[in-house]
Short mmCIF file of C-alpha atoms in Angstrom, two decimals:
data_model
loop_
_atom_site.label_atom_id
_atom_site.label_comp_id
_atom_site.label_asym_id
_atom_site.label_seq_id
_atom_site.Cartn_x
_atom_site.Cartn_y
_atom_site.Cartn_z
CA UNK A 30 34.47 -27.71 -61.45
CA UNK A 31 34.35 -23.81 -61.26
CA UNK A 32 30.74 -23.72 -62.97
CA UNK A 33 29.49 -26.32 -60.71
CA UNK A 34 30.60 -24.90 -57.66
CA UNK A 35 29.34 -20.86 -58.48
CA UNK A 36 25.60 -22.69 -59.11
CA UNK A 37 26.04 -24.88 -55.74
CA UNK A 38 26.59 -21.15 -54.31
CA UNK A 39 23.90 -18.73 -56.12
CA UNK A 40 21.32 -22.33 -55.65
CA UNK A 41 22.34 -22.06 -51.86
CA UNK A 42 22.15 -18.30 -51.38
CA UNK A 43 18.44 -18.54 -52.85
CA UNK A 44 17.16 -21.47 -50.33
CA UNK A 45 14.69 -20.50 -47.77
CA UNK A 46 16.20 -20.13 -44.32
CA UNK A 47 19.46 -20.08 -45.57
CA UNK A 48 22.15 -18.95 -43.36
CA UNK A 49 23.28 -16.53 -45.97
CA UNK A 50 19.81 -14.68 -46.07
CA UNK A 51 19.96 -13.87 -42.27
CA UNK A 52 23.02 -12.27 -42.50
CA UNK A 53 21.50 -9.09 -41.53
CA UNK A 54 19.35 -10.60 -38.93
CA UNK A 55 21.96 -12.33 -36.68
CA UNK A 56 25.42 -11.47 -35.26
CA UNK A 57 27.48 -13.51 -33.05
CA UNK A 58 27.04 -11.56 -30.28
CA UNK A 59 23.10 -12.08 -29.74
CA UNK A 60 21.31 -14.33 -27.72
CA UNK A 61 18.71 -16.70 -28.86
CA UNK A 62 15.75 -15.15 -27.28
CA UNK A 63 17.15 -11.84 -29.68
CA UNK A 64 17.41 -13.53 -32.97
CA UNK A 65 14.00 -15.25 -32.41
CA UNK A 66 12.49 -11.78 -31.57
CA UNK A 67 14.58 -10.75 -34.62
CA UNK A 68 13.55 -13.24 -37.03
CA UNK A 69 9.87 -12.82 -36.22
CA UNK A 70 9.61 -8.83 -36.96
CA UNK A 71 11.40 -9.71 -40.51
CA UNK A 72 9.63 -12.83 -41.33
CA UNK A 73 6.27 -13.43 -39.70
CA UNK A 74 3.35 -13.78 -41.65
CA UNK A 75 1.42 -10.94 -40.04
CA UNK A 76 2.05 -8.15 -38.12
CA UNK A 77 3.83 -7.67 -34.61
CA UNK A 78 3.64 -5.56 -31.66
CA UNK A 79 7.27 -5.80 -30.92
CA UNK A 80 6.80 -4.40 -27.68
CA UNK A 81 4.25 -6.10 -26.26
CA UNK A 82 6.12 -9.54 -27.34
CA UNK A 83 9.60 -8.18 -25.22
CA UNK A 84 7.57 -7.68 -22.29
CA UNK A 85 5.63 -10.98 -22.52
CA UNK A 86 9.26 -12.65 -23.03
CA UNK A 87 11.08 -10.66 -20.12
CA UNK A 88 7.79 -11.71 -18.04
CA UNK A 89 7.93 -15.34 -19.11
CA UNK A 90 11.88 -15.57 -17.71
CA UNK A 91 10.74 -13.25 -14.74
CA UNK A 92 8.20 -16.04 -13.89
CA UNK A 93 11.22 -18.37 -13.73
CA UNK A 94 12.63 -16.89 -10.35
CA UNK A 95 11.44 -15.28 -6.99
CA UNK A 96 7.95 -13.78 -6.85
CA UNK A 97 9.46 -10.55 -6.24
CA UNK A 98 11.48 -9.72 -9.58
CA UNK A 99 8.97 -8.19 -12.08
CA UNK A 100 9.33 -6.26 -15.10
CA UNK A 101 7.68 -2.36 -14.67
CA UNK A 102 6.44 -1.15 -18.24
CA UNK A 103 6.98 2.09 -19.61
CA UNK A 104 3.32 3.42 -18.97
CA UNK A 105 3.55 2.22 -14.90
CA UNK A 106 7.07 3.47 -14.15
CA UNK A 107 5.97 6.94 -13.53
CA UNK A 108 3.12 6.23 -10.82
CA UNK A 109 5.73 3.31 -9.32
CA UNK A 110 8.46 6.07 -8.75
CA UNK A 111 6.05 8.53 -7.62
CA UNK A 112 4.98 6.42 -4.82
CA UNK A 113 8.45 5.58 -3.70
CA UNK A 114 9.46 8.97 -4.33
CA UNK A 115 6.68 10.09 -1.74
CA UNK A 116 5.40 12.85 -4.02
CA UNK A 117 4.12 13.19 -7.82
CA UNK A 118 2.81 16.02 -9.77
CA UNK A 119 -0.78 17.52 -10.09
CA UNK A 120 -3.72 19.64 -8.21
CA UNK A 121 -3.91 17.93 -4.82
CA UNK A 122 -6.83 16.26 -4.88
CA UNK A 123 -8.44 12.83 -3.15
CA UNK A 124 -10.76 11.61 -5.43
CA UNK A 125 -13.04 8.36 -5.73
CA UNK A 126 -15.67 7.21 -8.25
CA UNK A 127 -19.40 6.50 -7.05
CA UNK A 128 -22.02 5.75 -9.18
CA UNK A 129 -19.99 6.67 -12.37
CA UNK A 130 -19.58 10.40 -10.73
CA UNK A 131 -16.08 11.74 -9.67
CA UNK A 132 -16.35 12.67 -6.31
CA UNK A 133 -13.38 14.73 -4.12
CA UNK A 134 -12.92 13.27 -1.03
CA UNK A 135 -10.35 15.56 0.52
CA UNK A 136 -8.33 18.02 -0.74
CA UNK A 137 -4.42 18.42 0.22
CA UNK A 138 -4.13 21.76 2.32
CA UNK A 139 -1.86 24.41 0.43
CA UNK A 140 -2.56 22.27 -2.56
CA UNK A 141 -3.51 24.45 -5.96
CA UNK A 142 -6.76 22.52 -5.42
CA UNK A 143 -6.78 24.30 -2.06
CA UNK A 144 -5.48 27.94 -3.43
CA UNK A 145 -8.53 27.43 -6.28
CA UNK A 146 -10.94 26.59 -3.27
CA UNK A 147 -12.04 23.28 -4.48
CA UNK A 148 -13.61 21.41 -1.87
CA UNK A 149 -14.51 18.21 -0.05
CA UNK A 150 -17.72 17.04 -1.58
CA UNK A 151 -17.47 18.91 -5.09
CA UNK A 152 -18.38 16.46 -7.40
CA UNK A 153 -15.74 16.96 -11.43
CA UNK A 154 -17.83 17.06 -14.50
CA UNK A 155 -15.34 17.38 -16.85
CA UNK A 156 -11.53 17.88 -17.13
CA UNK A 157 -9.97 19.75 -19.76
CA UNK A 158 -12.34 18.92 -22.91
CA UNK A 159 -13.24 15.67 -21.56
CA UNK A 160 -16.54 15.10 -19.70
CA UNK A 161 -15.90 12.44 -16.82
CA UNK A 162 -19.02 11.83 -15.32
CA UNK A 163 -21.73 9.48 -16.77
CA UNK A 164 -18.61 8.14 -18.86
CA UNK A 165 -17.38 4.86 -17.20
CA UNK A 166 -14.34 6.55 -16.10
CA UNK A 167 -12.14 4.88 -13.21
CA UNK A 168 -10.37 6.23 -10.41
CA UNK A 169 -7.10 5.84 -12.28
CA UNK A 170 -8.21 7.43 -15.37
CA UNK A 171 -9.63 10.41 -13.63
CA UNK A 172 -5.31 10.75 -12.35
CA UNK A 173 -4.18 10.44 -15.57
CA UNK A 174 -6.51 13.40 -16.67
CA UNK A 175 -5.42 15.83 -13.33
CA UNK A 176 -1.67 14.79 -12.98
CA UNK A 177 0.51 16.09 -15.60
CA UNK A 178 3.78 18.73 -15.11
CA UNK A 179 4.56 21.36 -12.53
CA UNK A 180 3.37 24.60 -13.49
CA UNK A 181 1.34 23.22 -16.46
CA UNK A 182 -2.60 24.58 -16.24
CA UNK A 183 -5.49 22.33 -16.21
CA UNK A 184 -9.11 23.16 -16.47
CA UNK A 185 -11.49 21.35 -14.20
CA UNK A 186 -14.97 21.76 -13.97
CA UNK A 187 -16.97 21.23 -10.49
CA UNK A 188 -20.18 20.72 -9.46
CA UNK A 189 -21.27 22.29 -6.45
CA UNK A 190 -24.62 21.84 -5.24
CA UNK A 191 -26.76 22.62 -8.52
CA UNK A 192 -23.93 25.27 -9.57
CA UNK A 193 -21.19 24.38 -11.86
CA UNK A 194 -17.84 26.01 -11.90
CA UNK A 195 -15.26 25.87 -13.85
CA UNK A 196 -11.73 26.73 -12.74
CA UNK A 197 -8.19 26.94 -14.12
CA UNK A 198 -5.47 25.09 -12.04
CA UNK A 199 -1.61 25.02 -12.39
CA UNK A 200 -0.34 22.10 -11.09
CA UNK A 201 2.45 21.83 -8.61
CA UNK A 202 4.23 18.90 -6.53
CA UNK A 203 2.28 17.05 -4.32
CA UNK A 204 3.13 15.23 -1.27
CA UNK A 205 2.40 11.32 -0.95
CA UNK A 206 2.51 10.68 2.61
CA UNK A 207 3.23 7.85 4.13
CA UNK A 208 2.56 8.96 7.73
CA UNK A 209 -1.01 8.60 7.73
CA UNK A 210 -1.95 9.25 11.10
CA UNK A 211 -0.30 11.16 14.43
CA UNK A 212 -2.22 11.47 17.62
CA UNK A 213 -2.57 10.92 20.77
CA UNK A 214 -5.05 7.49 21.45
CA UNK A 215 -4.63 7.80 25.48
CA UNK A 216 -3.15 9.59 27.91
CA UNK A 217 0.52 9.52 27.75
CA UNK A 218 0.18 7.08 24.39
CA UNK A 219 0.68 7.92 20.85
CA UNK A 220 -0.19 6.06 17.75
CA UNK A 221 1.78 6.58 14.37
CA UNK A 222 0.37 4.75 11.43
CA UNK A 223 2.53 4.04 8.52
CA UNK A 224 1.61 2.90 4.97
CA UNK A 225 4.90 2.52 3.07
CA UNK A 226 8.67 3.26 3.44
CA UNK A 227 8.88 6.02 1.03
CA UNK A 228 11.62 8.51 1.00
CA UNK A 229 9.81 11.09 3.06
CA UNK A 230 8.85 8.92 5.76
CA UNK A 231 11.75 9.11 8.25
CA UNK A 232 11.03 13.02 7.94
CA UNK A 233 7.26 12.05 8.27
CA UNK A 234 7.87 9.87 11.26
CA UNK A 235 10.43 12.68 12.71
CA UNK A 236 7.66 15.15 12.48
CA UNK A 237 5.21 12.79 14.34
CA UNK A 238 6.80 11.74 17.10
CA UNK A 239 8.16 15.71 17.80
CA UNK A 240 4.72 16.68 17.57
CA UNK A 241 3.66 13.98 19.66
CA UNK A 242 6.08 14.65 22.46
CA UNK A 243 4.79 17.88 22.65
CA UNK A 244 1.49 16.70 23.42
CA UNK A 245 3.33 14.73 26.17
CA UNK A 246 3.84 11.08 24.58
CA UNK A 247 5.49 8.50 27.58
CA UNK A 248 4.44 5.64 25.25
CA UNK A 249 4.56 4.37 21.62
CA UNK A 250 2.15 2.50 19.14
CA UNK A 251 3.59 2.12 15.57
CA UNK A 252 1.17 0.68 13.09
CA UNK A 253 2.32 -1.58 10.49
CA UNK A 254 -0.64 -3.43 9.26
CA UNK A 255 -0.78 -3.56 5.86
CA UNK A 256 2.44 -1.79 5.27
CA UNK A 257 3.64 -3.59 1.95
CA UNK A 258 7.18 -1.90 2.15
CA UNK A 259 9.16 -0.11 0.16
CA UNK A 260 12.90 1.77 0.72
CA UNK A 261 14.73 -0.36 3.12
CA UNK A 262 16.49 3.22 4.22
CA UNK A 263 13.47 4.60 5.63
CA UNK A 264 12.97 1.65 7.90
CA UNK A 265 16.54 1.44 9.38
CA UNK A 266 16.34 5.03 9.55
CA UNK A 267 13.67 5.01 12.06
CA UNK A 268 14.73 1.61 14.04
CA UNK A 269 18.00 3.54 14.28
CA UNK A 270 15.61 6.17 16.39
CA UNK A 271 14.28 3.16 18.76
CA UNK A 272 17.30 1.15 19.60
CA UNK A 273 20.17 2.18 21.58
CA UNK A 274 24.11 1.95 20.99
CA UNK A 275 25.42 0.63 17.73
CA UNK A 276 23.06 -2.90 17.68
CA UNK A 277 22.53 -4.49 14.80
CA UNK A 278 19.23 -3.60 12.53
CA UNK A 279 19.95 -6.00 9.56
CA UNK A 280 22.43 -6.99 7.32
CA UNK A 281 21.50 -8.64 3.60
CA UNK A 282 23.73 -10.79 1.72
CA UNK A 283 23.61 -12.42 -2.05
CA UNK A 284 25.63 -14.78 -4.34
CA UNK A 285 26.85 -11.78 -6.46
CA UNK A 286 26.26 -9.08 -3.39
CA UNK A 287 28.91 -8.95 -0.37
CA UNK A 288 28.02 -9.00 2.94
CA UNK A 289 25.97 -5.66 4.14
CA UNK A 290 25.89 -4.66 7.64
CA UNK A 291 23.04 -2.12 8.98
CA UNK A 292 23.51 -0.44 12.81
CA UNK A 293 22.37 2.09 14.70
CA UNK A 294 24.69 5.23 14.31
CA UNK A 295 23.09 7.67 16.18
CA UNK A 296 21.14 8.84 19.65
CA UNK A 297 17.09 7.79 18.77
CA UNK A 298 14.16 10.30 19.57
CA UNK A 299 12.47 7.32 21.39
CA UNK A 300 15.06 4.91 22.37
CA UNK A 301 14.02 3.88 26.02
CA UNK A 302 9.96 4.59 26.20
CA UNK A 303 7.40 1.59 26.03
CA UNK A 304 6.82 0.43 22.73
CA UNK A 305 4.29 -1.55 20.38
CA UNK A 306 4.02 -2.71 17.12
CA UNK A 307 0.99 -3.71 14.76
CA UNK A 308 1.15 -6.09 12.45
CA UNK A 309 -1.03 -8.46 10.53
CA UNK A 310 -0.57 -11.06 7.25
CA UNK A 311 -0.08 -7.48 5.33
CA UNK A 312 3.13 -6.12 6.94
CA UNK A 313 5.83 -6.86 4.37
CA UNK A 314 9.59 -6.28 3.73
CA UNK A 315 10.71 -2.88 5.35
CA UNK A 316 7.93 -3.17 8.25
CA UNK A 317 9.09 -6.75 8.93
CA UNK A 318 12.45 -5.54 8.79
CA UNK A 319 11.83 -2.76 11.34
CA UNK A 320 9.52 -5.12 13.65
CA UNK A 321 11.90 -8.09 13.31
CA UNK A 322 14.63 -5.73 14.76
CA UNK A 323 12.52 -4.61 17.77
CA UNK A 324 11.47 -8.42 18.48
CA UNK A 325 14.76 -9.70 18.25
CA UNK A 326 16.11 -7.13 20.72
CA UNK A 327 13.67 -6.95 22.52
CA UNK A 328 13.24 -3.57 22.65
CA UNK A 329 8.77 -3.20 22.24
CA UNK A 330 6.22 -6.06 21.80
CA UNK A 331 4.74 -6.87 18.96
CA UNK A 332 1.41 -7.42 18.67
CA UNK A 333 -1.43 -8.64 15.74
CA UNK A 334 -1.12 -11.53 13.44
CA UNK A 335 1.92 -13.31 11.16
CA UNK A 336 3.50 -10.92 8.82
CA UNK A 337 3.58 -11.39 4.91
CA UNK A 338 6.86 -12.98 5.04
CA UNK A 339 9.13 -11.37 2.20
CA UNK A 340 12.73 -11.55 2.94
CA UNK A 341 14.22 -10.50 -0.24
CA UNK A 342 16.24 -7.23 -1.08
CA UNK A 343 15.22 -5.65 -4.87
CA UNK A 344 17.50 -3.26 -6.90
CA UNK A 345 15.58 -1.01 -9.61
CA UNK A 346 17.53 -1.12 -12.92
CA UNK A 347 16.48 1.13 -15.74
CA UNK A 348 15.77 -0.33 -19.35
CA UNK A 349 15.94 1.57 -22.67
CA UNK A 350 12.91 1.25 -23.35
CA UNK A 351 11.66 3.55 -20.53
CA UNK A 352 11.03 0.76 -18.12
CA UNK A 353 12.04 -0.93 -15.72
CA UNK A 354 13.89 -4.15 -14.04
CA UNK A 355 13.28 -4.70 -10.24
CA UNK A 356 15.83 -7.63 -9.31
CA UNK A 357 16.15 -9.31 -6.08
CA UNK A 358 19.90 -9.38 -5.59
CA UNK A 359 19.89 -10.14 -1.72
CA UNK A 360 18.39 -11.68 0.75
CA UNK A 361 18.12 -9.77 4.51
CA UNK A 362 18.83 -11.06 7.83
CA UNK A 363 17.12 -9.79 11.32
CA UNK A 364 19.64 -9.62 14.07
CA UNK A 365 19.29 -12.76 15.58
CA UNK A 366 20.23 -14.62 12.21
CA UNK A 367 17.04 -15.52 10.99
CA UNK A 368 15.31 -15.09 7.06
CA UNK A 369 11.78 -14.30 7.34
CA UNK A 370 11.46 -15.15 3.62
CA UNK A 371 8.70 -17.76 3.30
CA UNK A 372 8.86 -20.45 0.63
CA UNK A 373 8.33 -20.03 -3.11
CA UNK A 374 9.56 -23.31 -4.29
CA UNK A 375 5.92 -24.16 -4.99
CA UNK A 376 5.31 -21.13 -7.94
CA UNK A 377 4.04 -17.82 -7.87
CA UNK A 378 0.12 -18.71 -7.74
CA UNK A 379 0.90 -20.65 -4.29
CA UNK A 380 3.10 -18.00 -3.30
CA UNK A 381 0.29 -15.52 -3.92
CA UNK A 382 -2.53 -17.75 -2.57
CA UNK A 383 -0.46 -18.46 1.00
CA UNK A 384 -2.81 -15.29 2.99
CA UNK A 385 -6.09 -17.02 1.39
CA UNK A 386 -4.79 -20.51 2.58
CA UNK A 387 -3.88 -18.92 5.94
CA UNK A 388 -7.07 -18.21 6.34
CA UNK A 389 -8.70 -21.11 5.45
CA UNK A 390 -6.49 -23.17 8.14
CA UNK A 391 -7.26 -20.94 10.68
CA UNK A 392 -4.08 -19.30 11.56
CA UNK A 393 -6.04 -15.54 11.28
CA UNK A 394 -8.67 -16.83 13.91
CA UNK A 395 -6.22 -18.77 16.42
CA UNK A 396 -3.03 -18.63 17.89
CA UNK A 397 -2.36 -22.21 17.74
CA UNK A 398 -2.82 -22.60 14.21
CA UNK A 399 0.77 -20.97 13.65
CA UNK A 400 3.09 -23.19 12.16
CA UNK A 401 6.36 -22.26 11.54
CA UNK A 402 8.07 -23.01 8.12
CA UNK A 403 11.46 -23.30 9.54
CA UNK A 404 12.27 -25.35 12.56
CA UNK A 405 15.46 -23.94 13.22
CA UNK A 406 15.15 -21.84 16.49
CA UNK A 407 16.88 -18.78 17.08
CA UNK A 408 16.87 -16.39 20.53
CA UNK A 409 15.88 -12.85 21.30
CA UNK A 410 18.52 -10.51 23.07
CA UNK A 411 17.14 -12.14 26.00
CA UNK A 412 16.86 -15.48 25.46
CA UNK A 413 13.23 -16.22 23.61
CA UNK A 414 13.01 -18.57 20.89
CA UNK A 415 11.96 -16.88 17.70
CA UNK A 416 11.88 -18.67 14.23
CA UNK A 417 12.36 -17.64 10.11
CA UNK A 418 10.89 -18.44 7.25
CA UNK A 419 7.25 -17.24 6.97
CA UNK A 420 7.00 -14.16 8.45
CA UNK A 421 7.45 -12.16 12.04
CA UNK A 422 5.26 -14.27 14.56
CA UNK A 423 3.86 -11.51 17.11
CA UNK A 424 4.22 -11.58 20.39
CA UNK A 425 0.49 -11.09 21.17
CA UNK A 426 -1.87 -12.84 18.89
CA UNK A 427 -5.01 -10.77 17.82
CA UNK A 428 -7.17 -12.27 15.68
CA UNK A 429 -9.23 -11.50 12.65
CA UNK A 430 -12.73 -9.78 13.74
CA UNK A 431 -15.13 -12.01 12.05
CA UNK A 432 -18.13 -10.24 13.69
CA UNK A 433 -17.42 -7.43 11.13
CA UNK A 434 -18.03 -9.11 8.72
CA UNK A 435 -21.62 -10.74 8.64
CA UNK A 436 -23.21 -12.31 5.74
CA UNK A 437 -25.50 -8.72 5.69
CA UNK A 438 -22.75 -6.16 6.21
CA UNK A 439 -20.39 -8.36 4.08
CA UNK A 440 -23.49 -7.47 1.53
CA UNK A 441 -22.81 -3.54 2.44
CA UNK A 442 -19.25 -3.79 1.66
CA UNK A 443 -19.61 -5.50 -1.76
CA UNK A 444 -21.97 -2.88 -3.31
CA UNK A 445 -20.31 -0.30 -1.59
CA UNK A 446 -23.08 1.06 0.23
CA UNK A 447 -21.70 2.41 2.95
CA UNK A 448 -19.13 4.75 0.82
CA UNK A 449 -22.07 5.94 -1.70
CA UNK A 450 -24.17 7.22 0.89
CA UNK A 451 -21.60 9.11 3.38
CA UNK A 452 -20.18 10.41 0.17
CA UNK A 453 -23.28 11.61 -1.01
CA UNK A 454 -24.68 12.94 2.13
CA UNK A 455 -21.57 14.94 3.30
CA UNK A 456 -21.96 16.89 -0.24
CA UNK A 457 -25.80 17.77 0.37
CA UNK A 458 -24.98 18.71 3.96
CA UNK A 459 -21.77 20.42 3.89
CA UNK A 460 -22.58 23.63 5.97
CA UNK A 461 -23.31 20.67 8.94
CA UNK A 462 -19.89 19.51 8.65
CA UNK A 463 -18.17 22.68 8.33
CA UNK A 464 -18.77 23.04 12.48
CA UNK A 465 -16.26 20.59 13.37
CA UNK A 466 -12.72 21.93 14.11
CA UNK A 467 -10.59 18.58 14.22
CA UNK A 468 -10.99 15.24 14.34
CA UNK A 469 -11.22 14.87 18.16
CA UNK A 470 -13.74 17.45 17.95
CA UNK A 471 -15.86 15.38 15.40
CA UNK A 472 -15.44 12.17 17.34
CA UNK A 473 -16.71 13.44 20.69
CA UNK A 474 -19.65 15.42 19.17
CA UNK A 475 -21.07 13.88 16.37
CA UNK A 476 -23.31 10.62 16.49
CA UNK A 477 -25.17 9.21 13.81
CA UNK A 478 -28.96 9.84 14.62
CA UNK A 479 -31.47 7.17 14.34
CA UNK A 480 -33.18 9.30 11.25
CA UNK A 481 -29.57 9.51 9.27
CA UNK A 482 -29.33 5.64 9.88
CA UNK A 483 -32.93 4.98 8.58
CA UNK A 484 -31.56 7.18 5.55
CA UNK A 485 -28.82 4.65 5.04
CA UNK A 486 -31.20 1.62 5.29
CA UNK A 487 -33.62 3.12 2.82
CA UNK A 488 -30.59 3.83 0.25
CA UNK A 489 -29.26 -0.03 1.08
CA UNK A 490 -32.92 -1.09 0.17
CA UNK A 491 -32.55 1.12 -2.92
CA UNK A 492 -29.76 -0.67 -3.97
CA UNK A 493 -30.91 -3.99 -3.80
CA UNK A 494 -29.13 -5.13 -0.35
CA UNK A 495 -31.84 -7.06 1.15
CA UNK A 496 -32.80 -7.83 4.87
CA UNK A 497 -30.90 -4.42 5.77
CA UNK A 498 -34.76 -3.61 7.51
CA UNK A 499 -33.98 -6.24 9.66
CA UNK A 500 -30.46 -5.86 11.03
CA UNK A 501 -29.29 -6.65 14.06
CA UNK A 502 -28.09 -4.50 16.94
CA UNK A 503 -24.49 -5.41 16.61
CA UNK A 504 -24.40 -5.46 12.85
CA UNK A 505 -25.86 -1.79 13.07
CA UNK A 506 -22.94 -0.91 15.64
CA UNK A 507 -20.49 -2.08 12.85
CA UNK A 508 -22.29 -0.01 10.32
CA UNK A 509 -22.47 2.76 12.28
CA UNK A 510 -19.12 3.41 13.12
CA UNK A 511 -18.06 2.55 9.40
CA UNK A 512 -20.14 5.57 8.72
CA UNK A 513 -18.60 7.59 11.17
CA UNK A 514 -15.41 7.04 9.98
CA UNK A 515 -15.93 7.69 6.45
CA UNK A 516 -17.67 10.91 7.48
CA UNK A 517 -14.59 11.66 9.48
CA UNK A 518 -12.25 11.22 6.58
CA UNK A 519 -14.14 13.51 4.29
CA UNK A 520 -13.35 16.16 7.27
CA UNK A 521 -10.11 15.11 8.26
CA UNK A 522 -8.48 12.47 5.57
CA UNK A 523 -7.48 9.35 7.20
CA UNK A 524 -6.44 10.72 10.81
CA UNK A 525 -9.83 11.13 10.60
CA UNK A 526 -11.34 7.82 9.50
CA UNK A 527 -8.31 5.80 11.74
CA UNK A 528 -8.97 7.97 14.99
CA UNK A 529 -12.59 6.63 14.48
CA UNK A 530 -11.69 3.29 13.62
CA UNK A 531 -9.33 2.72 16.39
CA UNK A 532 -11.80 3.48 18.87
CA UNK A 533 -13.26 0.24 18.38
CA UNK A 534 -9.93 -1.84 17.09
CA UNK A 535 -9.10 -4.52 19.62
CA UNK A 536 -5.01 -4.41 18.57
CA UNK A 537 -4.98 -0.76 19.58
CA UNK A 538 -6.53 -1.74 22.70
CA UNK A 539 -4.26 -4.46 23.24
CA UNK A 540 -1.53 -2.32 22.66
CA UNK A 541 -2.61 0.45 25.30
CA UNK A 542 -3.05 -2.15 27.38
CA UNK A 543 0.10 -3.78 27.61
CA UNK A 544 2.16 -0.35 27.51
CA UNK A 545 0.01 0.77 30.56
CA UNK A 546 0.20 -2.31 32.52
CA UNK A 547 3.33 -3.74 31.11
#
């Protein structure tokens, strides 16, 4: 009997898949998912990339949750954090890639590149020992080469006109601004464009409004179009500057997250002046918090189109592999009590297609096509009826301007003709553009001449855009305005571009009208 027992134990130990054979792979504290990964690494017939397996497993789990719970791989985490923190480490240039050539669009004042006399219009040929001209490099690829730790050095070779210049640049801390523009758009009317809510946004906003007050600010437009959100604290701090007393800005709560209220707690810099908030289908999250609080307290007028509909709160948790998990922990509710999160019960694909569906259903063109997904009515401070469950519906609707996207103009956009032409023309005519002192001066004095427009049309024909020689006058107006705005961006960055572009923007014009003639 002892011999039979010993033989049975020996054979059982040698059997494939025996539990004893896996003692080193399993322990009672592991989940089935970890057990499967361990088995794959130890037993699978082919070589596996364990990191890729784990990433796909994590993403597979998250795909069954809400659309905003996401995994951030280690390779992407630095860029994500830089964007939220409002700074990065590099040389301080904005670049684009046109026809396989890296063009410097603008140079940040006071940056390492500025100190080495790098100019807008320069073309980057090499970074250290890597040739970047003509090798198919992307914007992201050149950024990775230029970025690096503060005080580290990078050698950059640029082409200026016909002359090659070698520069050794010491990298530094580079701000990533979130307030793209702050200027007086009409007598007494200030305009502030916020592109995201980062750690530096509140300070940028306060600097902007202080500047505008010094220029006679009485009425204010805050442009949140295409602002995807960001830090909740940045949005609530700005709301506190616009709302009085101890008004509620929002509250949040979740199954494992206690209710938290965010209220005004200090005197604001602009609590009483006429206010307009501009929104569209790209305004999300923190943008909707700010717009929703203004609407619910009847503090100002929301103008534009229905916002994205993101009413979920995420927290970011670092992982041992250097990546991070951004996990939804709560919903937020604006002062009227409504949550503006749109439904995601039909899956992520349907959720991602929502904006396209709005366009196909006519919502971006007609106010009557806006259908609130939440039929429960809520009320503002003055008793106006509002709805949740799908974004902030504006007080005044402005349709998308389809006249700017005729088939011919759309071809020019798709082929990137205007960007390419203006970048090349600017590089070749730097002395002419040096005569303009600021964006306002440029807007008043610079015009797209017939000769310059003819050059663009010839460039478009050479780039295989048929029909441009027969462009209609209405289309020519749109193209010329775009060209002028792009030249202004070369000179004065985003503020120059927006100042020119907003001169013919229906939403901005409506806001000025509402503020000046309430």
